[in-house]
PDB file of C-alpha atoms in Angstrom:
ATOM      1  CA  UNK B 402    -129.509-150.809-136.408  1.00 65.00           C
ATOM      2  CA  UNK B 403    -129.562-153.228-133.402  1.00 67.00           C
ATOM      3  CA  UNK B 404    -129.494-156.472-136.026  1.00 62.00           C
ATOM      4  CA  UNK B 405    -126.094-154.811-137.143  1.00 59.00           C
ATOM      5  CA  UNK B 406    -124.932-154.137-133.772  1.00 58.00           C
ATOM      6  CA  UNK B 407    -125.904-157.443-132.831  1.00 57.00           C
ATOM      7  CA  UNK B 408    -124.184-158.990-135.809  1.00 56.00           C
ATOM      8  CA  UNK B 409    -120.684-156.756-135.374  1.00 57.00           C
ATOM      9  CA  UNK B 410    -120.739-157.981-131.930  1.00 60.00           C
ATOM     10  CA  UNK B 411    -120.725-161.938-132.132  1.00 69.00           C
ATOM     11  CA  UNK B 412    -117.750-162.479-134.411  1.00 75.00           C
ATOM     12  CA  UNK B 413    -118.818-162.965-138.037  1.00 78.00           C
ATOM     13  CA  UNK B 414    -116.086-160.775-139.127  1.00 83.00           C
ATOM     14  CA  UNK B 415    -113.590-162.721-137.019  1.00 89.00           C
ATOM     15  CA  UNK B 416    -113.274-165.558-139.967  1.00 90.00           C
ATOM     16  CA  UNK B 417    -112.155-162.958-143.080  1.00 91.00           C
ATOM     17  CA  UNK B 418    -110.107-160.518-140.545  1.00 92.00           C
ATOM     18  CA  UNK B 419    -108.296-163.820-139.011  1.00 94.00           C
ATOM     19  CA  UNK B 420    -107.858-165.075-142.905  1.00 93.00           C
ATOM     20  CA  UNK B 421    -106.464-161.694-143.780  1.00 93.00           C
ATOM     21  CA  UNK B 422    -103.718-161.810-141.219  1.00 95.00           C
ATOM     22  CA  UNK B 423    -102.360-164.891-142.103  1.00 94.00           C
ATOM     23  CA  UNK B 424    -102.113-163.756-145.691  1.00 93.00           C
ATOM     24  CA  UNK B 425    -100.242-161.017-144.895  1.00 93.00           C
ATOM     25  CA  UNK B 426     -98.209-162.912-142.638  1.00 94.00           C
ATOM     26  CA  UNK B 427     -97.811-165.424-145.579  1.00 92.00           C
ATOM     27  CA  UNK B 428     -96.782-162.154-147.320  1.00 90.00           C
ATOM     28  CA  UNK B 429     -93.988-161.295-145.087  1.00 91.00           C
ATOM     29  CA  UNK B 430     -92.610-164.649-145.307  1.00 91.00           C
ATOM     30  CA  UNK B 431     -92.516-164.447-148.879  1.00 90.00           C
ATOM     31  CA  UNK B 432     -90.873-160.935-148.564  1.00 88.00           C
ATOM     32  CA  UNK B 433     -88.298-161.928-146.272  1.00 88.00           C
ATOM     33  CA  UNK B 434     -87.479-165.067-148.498  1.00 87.00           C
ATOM     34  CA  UNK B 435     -87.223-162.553-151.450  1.00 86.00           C
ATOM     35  CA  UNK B 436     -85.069-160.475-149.481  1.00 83.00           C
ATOM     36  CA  UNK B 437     -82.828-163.533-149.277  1.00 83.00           C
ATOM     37  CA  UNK B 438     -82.811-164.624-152.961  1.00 83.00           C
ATOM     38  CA  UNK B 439     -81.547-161.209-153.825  1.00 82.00           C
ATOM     39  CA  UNK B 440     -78.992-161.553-151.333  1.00 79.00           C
ATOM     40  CA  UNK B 441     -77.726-164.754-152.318  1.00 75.00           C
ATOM     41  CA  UNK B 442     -75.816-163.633-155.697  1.00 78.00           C
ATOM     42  CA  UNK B 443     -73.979-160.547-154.299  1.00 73.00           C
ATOM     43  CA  UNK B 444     -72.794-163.114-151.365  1.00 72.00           C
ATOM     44  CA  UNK B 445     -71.422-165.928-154.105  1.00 71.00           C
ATOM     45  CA  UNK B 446     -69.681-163.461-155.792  1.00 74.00           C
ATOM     46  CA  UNK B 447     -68.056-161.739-153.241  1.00 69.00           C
ATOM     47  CA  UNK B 448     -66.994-165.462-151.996  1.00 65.00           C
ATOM     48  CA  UNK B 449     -65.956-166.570-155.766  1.00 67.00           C
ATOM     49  CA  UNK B 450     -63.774-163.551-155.609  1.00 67.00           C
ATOM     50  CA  UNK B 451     -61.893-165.220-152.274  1.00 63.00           C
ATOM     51  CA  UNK B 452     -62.619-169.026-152.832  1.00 57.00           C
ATOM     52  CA  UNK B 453     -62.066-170.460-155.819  1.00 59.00           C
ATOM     53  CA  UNK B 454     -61.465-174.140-154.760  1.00 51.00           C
ATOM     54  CA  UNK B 455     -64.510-174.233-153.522  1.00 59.00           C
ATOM     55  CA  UNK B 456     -66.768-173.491-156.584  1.00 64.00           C
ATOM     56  CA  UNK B 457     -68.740-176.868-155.813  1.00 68.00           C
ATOM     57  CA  UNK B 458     -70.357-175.492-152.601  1.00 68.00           C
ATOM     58  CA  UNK B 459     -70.994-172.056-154.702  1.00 67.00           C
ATOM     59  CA  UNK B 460     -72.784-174.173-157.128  1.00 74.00           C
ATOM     60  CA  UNK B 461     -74.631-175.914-154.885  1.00 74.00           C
ATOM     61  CA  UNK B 462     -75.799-172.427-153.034  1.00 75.00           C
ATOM     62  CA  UNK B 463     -76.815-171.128-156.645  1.00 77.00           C
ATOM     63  CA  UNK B 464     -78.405-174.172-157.655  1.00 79.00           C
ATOM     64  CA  UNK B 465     -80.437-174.664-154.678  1.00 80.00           C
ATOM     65  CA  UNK B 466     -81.562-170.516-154.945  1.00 78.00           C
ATOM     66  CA  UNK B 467     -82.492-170.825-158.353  1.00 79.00           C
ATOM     67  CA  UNK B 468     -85.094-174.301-157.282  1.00 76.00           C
ATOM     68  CA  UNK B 469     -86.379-171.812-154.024  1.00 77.00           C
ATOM     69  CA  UNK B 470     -87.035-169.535-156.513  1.00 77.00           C
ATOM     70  CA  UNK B 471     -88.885-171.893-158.668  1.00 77.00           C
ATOM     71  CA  UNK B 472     -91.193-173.476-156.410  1.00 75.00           C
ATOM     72  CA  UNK B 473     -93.849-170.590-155.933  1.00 75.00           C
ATOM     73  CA  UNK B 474     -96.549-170.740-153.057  1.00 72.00           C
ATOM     74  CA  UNK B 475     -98.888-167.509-152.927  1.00 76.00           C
ATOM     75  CA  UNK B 476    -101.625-166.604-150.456  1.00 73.00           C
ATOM     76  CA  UNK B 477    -104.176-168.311-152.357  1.00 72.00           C
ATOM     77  CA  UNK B 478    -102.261-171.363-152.423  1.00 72.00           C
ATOM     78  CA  UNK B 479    -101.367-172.057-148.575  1.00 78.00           C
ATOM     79  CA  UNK B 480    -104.290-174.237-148.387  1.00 83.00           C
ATOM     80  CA  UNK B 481    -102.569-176.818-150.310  1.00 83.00           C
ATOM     81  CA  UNK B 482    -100.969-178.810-148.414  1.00 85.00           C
ATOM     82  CA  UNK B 483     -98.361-180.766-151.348  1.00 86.00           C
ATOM     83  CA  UNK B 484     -97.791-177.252-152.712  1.00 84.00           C
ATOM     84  CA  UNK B 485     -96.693-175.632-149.535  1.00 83.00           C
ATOM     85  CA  UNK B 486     -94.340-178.744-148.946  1.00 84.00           C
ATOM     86  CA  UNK B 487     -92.658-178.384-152.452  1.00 85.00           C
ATOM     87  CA  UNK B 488     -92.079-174.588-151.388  1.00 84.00           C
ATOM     88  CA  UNK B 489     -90.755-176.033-147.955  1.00 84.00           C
ATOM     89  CA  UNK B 490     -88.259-178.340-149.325  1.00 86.00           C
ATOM     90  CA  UNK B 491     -87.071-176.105-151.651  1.00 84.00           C
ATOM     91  CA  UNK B 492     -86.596-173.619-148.583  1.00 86.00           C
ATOM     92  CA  UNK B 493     -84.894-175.909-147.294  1.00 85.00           C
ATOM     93  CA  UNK B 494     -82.505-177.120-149.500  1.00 83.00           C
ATOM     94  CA  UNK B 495     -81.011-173.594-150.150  1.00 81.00           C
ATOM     95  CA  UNK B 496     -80.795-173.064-145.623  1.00 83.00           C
ATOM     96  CA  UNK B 497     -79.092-176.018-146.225  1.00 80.00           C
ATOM     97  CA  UNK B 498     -76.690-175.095-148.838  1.00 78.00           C
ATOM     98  CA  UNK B 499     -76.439-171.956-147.189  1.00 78.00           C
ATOM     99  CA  UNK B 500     -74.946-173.319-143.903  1.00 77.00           C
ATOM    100  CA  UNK B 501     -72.370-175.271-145.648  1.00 72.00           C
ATOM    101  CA  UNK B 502     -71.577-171.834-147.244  1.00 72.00           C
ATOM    102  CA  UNK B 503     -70.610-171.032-143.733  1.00 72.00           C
ATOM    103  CA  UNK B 504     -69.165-173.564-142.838  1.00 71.00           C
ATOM    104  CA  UNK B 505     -66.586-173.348-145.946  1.00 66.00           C
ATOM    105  CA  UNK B 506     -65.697-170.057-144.752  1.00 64.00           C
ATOM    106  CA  UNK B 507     -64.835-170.467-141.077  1.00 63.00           C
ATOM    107  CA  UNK B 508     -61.837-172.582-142.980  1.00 63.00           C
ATOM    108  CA  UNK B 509     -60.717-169.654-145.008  1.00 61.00           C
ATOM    109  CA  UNK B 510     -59.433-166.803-142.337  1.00 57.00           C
ATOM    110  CA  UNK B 511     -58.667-164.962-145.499  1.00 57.00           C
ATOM    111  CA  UNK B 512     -62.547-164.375-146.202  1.00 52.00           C
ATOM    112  CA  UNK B 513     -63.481-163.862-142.673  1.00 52.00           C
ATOM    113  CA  UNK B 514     -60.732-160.644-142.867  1.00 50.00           C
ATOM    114  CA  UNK B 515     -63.001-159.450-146.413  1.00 64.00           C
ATOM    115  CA  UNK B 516     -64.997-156.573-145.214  1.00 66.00           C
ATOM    116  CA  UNK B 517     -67.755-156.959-147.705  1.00 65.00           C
ATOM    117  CA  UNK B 518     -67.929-160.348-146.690  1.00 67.00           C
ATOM    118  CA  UNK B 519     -68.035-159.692-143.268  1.00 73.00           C
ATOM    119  CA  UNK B 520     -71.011-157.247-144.411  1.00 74.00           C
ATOM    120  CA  UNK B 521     -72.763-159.210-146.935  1.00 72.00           C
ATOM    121  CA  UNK B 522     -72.617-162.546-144.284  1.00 75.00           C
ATOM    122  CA  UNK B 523     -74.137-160.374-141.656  1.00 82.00           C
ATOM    123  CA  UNK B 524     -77.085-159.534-143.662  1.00 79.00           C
ATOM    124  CA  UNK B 525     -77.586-163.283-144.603  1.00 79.00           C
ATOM    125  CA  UNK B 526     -77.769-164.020-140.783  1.00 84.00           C
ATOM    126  CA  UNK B 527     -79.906-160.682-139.895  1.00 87.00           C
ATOM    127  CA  UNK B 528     -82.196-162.316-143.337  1.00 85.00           C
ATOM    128  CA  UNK B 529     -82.213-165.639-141.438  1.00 86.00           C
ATOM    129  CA  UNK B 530     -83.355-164.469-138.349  1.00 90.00           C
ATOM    130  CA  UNK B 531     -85.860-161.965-140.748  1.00 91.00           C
ATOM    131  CA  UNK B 532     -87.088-165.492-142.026  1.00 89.00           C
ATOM    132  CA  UNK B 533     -87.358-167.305-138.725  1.00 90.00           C
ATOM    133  CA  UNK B 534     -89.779-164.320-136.989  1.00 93.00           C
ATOM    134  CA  UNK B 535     -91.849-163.664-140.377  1.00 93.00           C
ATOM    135  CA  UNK B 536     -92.522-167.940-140.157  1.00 90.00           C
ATOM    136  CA  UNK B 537     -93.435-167.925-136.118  1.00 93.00           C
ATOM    137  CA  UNK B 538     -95.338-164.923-136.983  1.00 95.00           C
ATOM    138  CA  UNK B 539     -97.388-166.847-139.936  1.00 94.00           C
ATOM    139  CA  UNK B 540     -97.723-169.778-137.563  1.00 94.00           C
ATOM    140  CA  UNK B 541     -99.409-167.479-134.851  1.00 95.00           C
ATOM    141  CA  UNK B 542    -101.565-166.178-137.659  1.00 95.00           C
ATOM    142  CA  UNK B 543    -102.588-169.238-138.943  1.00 95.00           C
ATOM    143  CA  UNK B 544    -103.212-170.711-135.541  1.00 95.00           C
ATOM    144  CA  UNK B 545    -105.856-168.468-134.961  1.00 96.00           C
ATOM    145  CA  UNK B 546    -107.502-168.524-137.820  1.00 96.00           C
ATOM    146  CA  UNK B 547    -107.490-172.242-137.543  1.00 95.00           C
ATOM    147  CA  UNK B 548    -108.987-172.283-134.082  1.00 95.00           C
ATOM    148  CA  UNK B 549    -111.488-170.126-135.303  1.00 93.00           C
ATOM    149  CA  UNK B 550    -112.482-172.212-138.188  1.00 94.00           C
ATOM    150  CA  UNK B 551    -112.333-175.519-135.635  1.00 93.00           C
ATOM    151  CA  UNK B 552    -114.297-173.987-132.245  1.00 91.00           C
ATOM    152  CA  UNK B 553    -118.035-172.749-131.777  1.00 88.00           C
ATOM    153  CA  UNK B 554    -119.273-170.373-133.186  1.00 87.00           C
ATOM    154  CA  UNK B 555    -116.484-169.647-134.996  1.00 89.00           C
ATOM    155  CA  UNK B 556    -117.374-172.813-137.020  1.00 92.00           C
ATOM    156  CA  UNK B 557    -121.026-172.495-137.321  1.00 90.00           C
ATOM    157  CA  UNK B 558    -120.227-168.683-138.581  1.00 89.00           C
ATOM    158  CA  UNK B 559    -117.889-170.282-141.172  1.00 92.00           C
ATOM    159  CA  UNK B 560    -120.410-173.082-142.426  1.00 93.00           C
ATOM    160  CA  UNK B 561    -122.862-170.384-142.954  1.00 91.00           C
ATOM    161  CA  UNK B 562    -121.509-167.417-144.010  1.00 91.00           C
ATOM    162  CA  UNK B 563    -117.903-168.611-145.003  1.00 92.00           C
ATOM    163  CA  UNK B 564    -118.063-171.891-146.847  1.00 94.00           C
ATOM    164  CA  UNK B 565    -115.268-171.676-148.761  1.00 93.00           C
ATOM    165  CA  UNK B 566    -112.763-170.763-145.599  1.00 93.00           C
ATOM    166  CA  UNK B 567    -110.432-173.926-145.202  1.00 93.00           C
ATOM    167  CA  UNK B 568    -107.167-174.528-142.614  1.00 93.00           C
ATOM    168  CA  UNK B 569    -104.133-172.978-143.858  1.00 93.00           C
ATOM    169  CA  UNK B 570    -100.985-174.930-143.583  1.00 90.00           C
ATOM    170  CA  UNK B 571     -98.192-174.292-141.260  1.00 85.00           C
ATOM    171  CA  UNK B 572     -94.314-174.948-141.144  1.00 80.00           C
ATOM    172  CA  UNK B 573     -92.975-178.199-140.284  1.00 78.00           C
ATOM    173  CA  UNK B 574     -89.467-178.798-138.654  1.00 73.00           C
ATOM    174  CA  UNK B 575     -86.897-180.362-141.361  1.00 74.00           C
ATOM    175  CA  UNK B 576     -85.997-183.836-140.405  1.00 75.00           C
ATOM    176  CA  UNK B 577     -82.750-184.032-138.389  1.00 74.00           C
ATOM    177  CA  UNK B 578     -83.526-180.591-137.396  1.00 66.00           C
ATOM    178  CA  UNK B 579     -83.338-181.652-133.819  1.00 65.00           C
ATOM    179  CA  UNK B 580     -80.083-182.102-134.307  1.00 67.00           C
ATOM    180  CA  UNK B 581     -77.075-179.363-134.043  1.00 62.00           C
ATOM    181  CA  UNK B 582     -75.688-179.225-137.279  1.00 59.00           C
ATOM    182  CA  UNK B 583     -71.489-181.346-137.579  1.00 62.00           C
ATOM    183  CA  UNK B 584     -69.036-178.800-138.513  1.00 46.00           C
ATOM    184  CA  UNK B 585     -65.837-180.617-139.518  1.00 49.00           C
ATOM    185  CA  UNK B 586     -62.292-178.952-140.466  1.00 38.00           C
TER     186      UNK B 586
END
């Protein structure tokens, strides 16, 4: 009985419970990048419906979904680091796509006026923002559970009893992200 108490007290769970979190935080990110993929082909249509000269940026929003959706990175994965950068670049090619999406519409007042666009772009930005505090969330996550694999005892506990519990990888900021974004009319 004291041996367990002793044992619950000094962190050995720390390493799975800190794991665990971050996989479900992975999870959410998934979700909410799900949540976007879905959203994508009611918001092309509604914009084919208004747009038609500007099928090439429609394509290139479709075409860059249908690679995010190709490029698959699951909980057991996110220790790998070339994996989780294919499923980053794919990410963000379709943000990417998606903001010139935008940026064709803000030329057309007669899409701005479309209710259901108005709707359906609204969700996009509420999915954006969705994305962006599901990936902070993962990073906090996976910061802990790093800095419990990298300080003492957290480290000795994960040598011994853990062997197989590796870093997880976190987001990286897209190059030229520093940079506002050139809207031109």
């Amino acid at each position: 009985m004291l041996l367990a108490f002793g044992l619950s007290a000094c962190g050995i769970n720390n390493v799975p419970t800190l794991q665990e979190q971050a996989k479900a935080a992975w999870s959410e990110v998934q979700n909410q990048y799900q949540r976007r993929a879905d959203l994508i082909p009611n918001l092309v249509e509604t914009v084919k419906g208004f747009a038609q000269q500007e099928r090439e940026v429609l394509t290139q929003v479709t075409e860059a979904r249908a690679r995010a959706t190709q490029v698959q990175v699951d909980a057991s994965t996110i220790t790998d680091p070339e994996k989780f950068r294919q499923f980053q670049e794919a990410q963000n090619q379709l943000s990417g796509a998606l903001g010139r999406l935008l940026a064709t519409v803000e030329r057309y007042p007669e899409l701005k006026s479309n209710a259901n666009f108005l709707a359906l772009q609204s969700q996009l930005e509420g999915t954006e923002n969705r994305i962006a505090v599901a990936r902070r969330d993962y990073i906090s996550t996976v910061q802990a559970y790093n800095t419990e694999l990298r300080t003492i005892p957290g480290r000795w506990i994960a040598s011994i009893v853990y062997p197989d519990a590796k870093p997880m990888e976190t987001f990286t900021a897209t190059a030229g992200s520093d940079r506002p974004p050139e809207v031109k009319f």
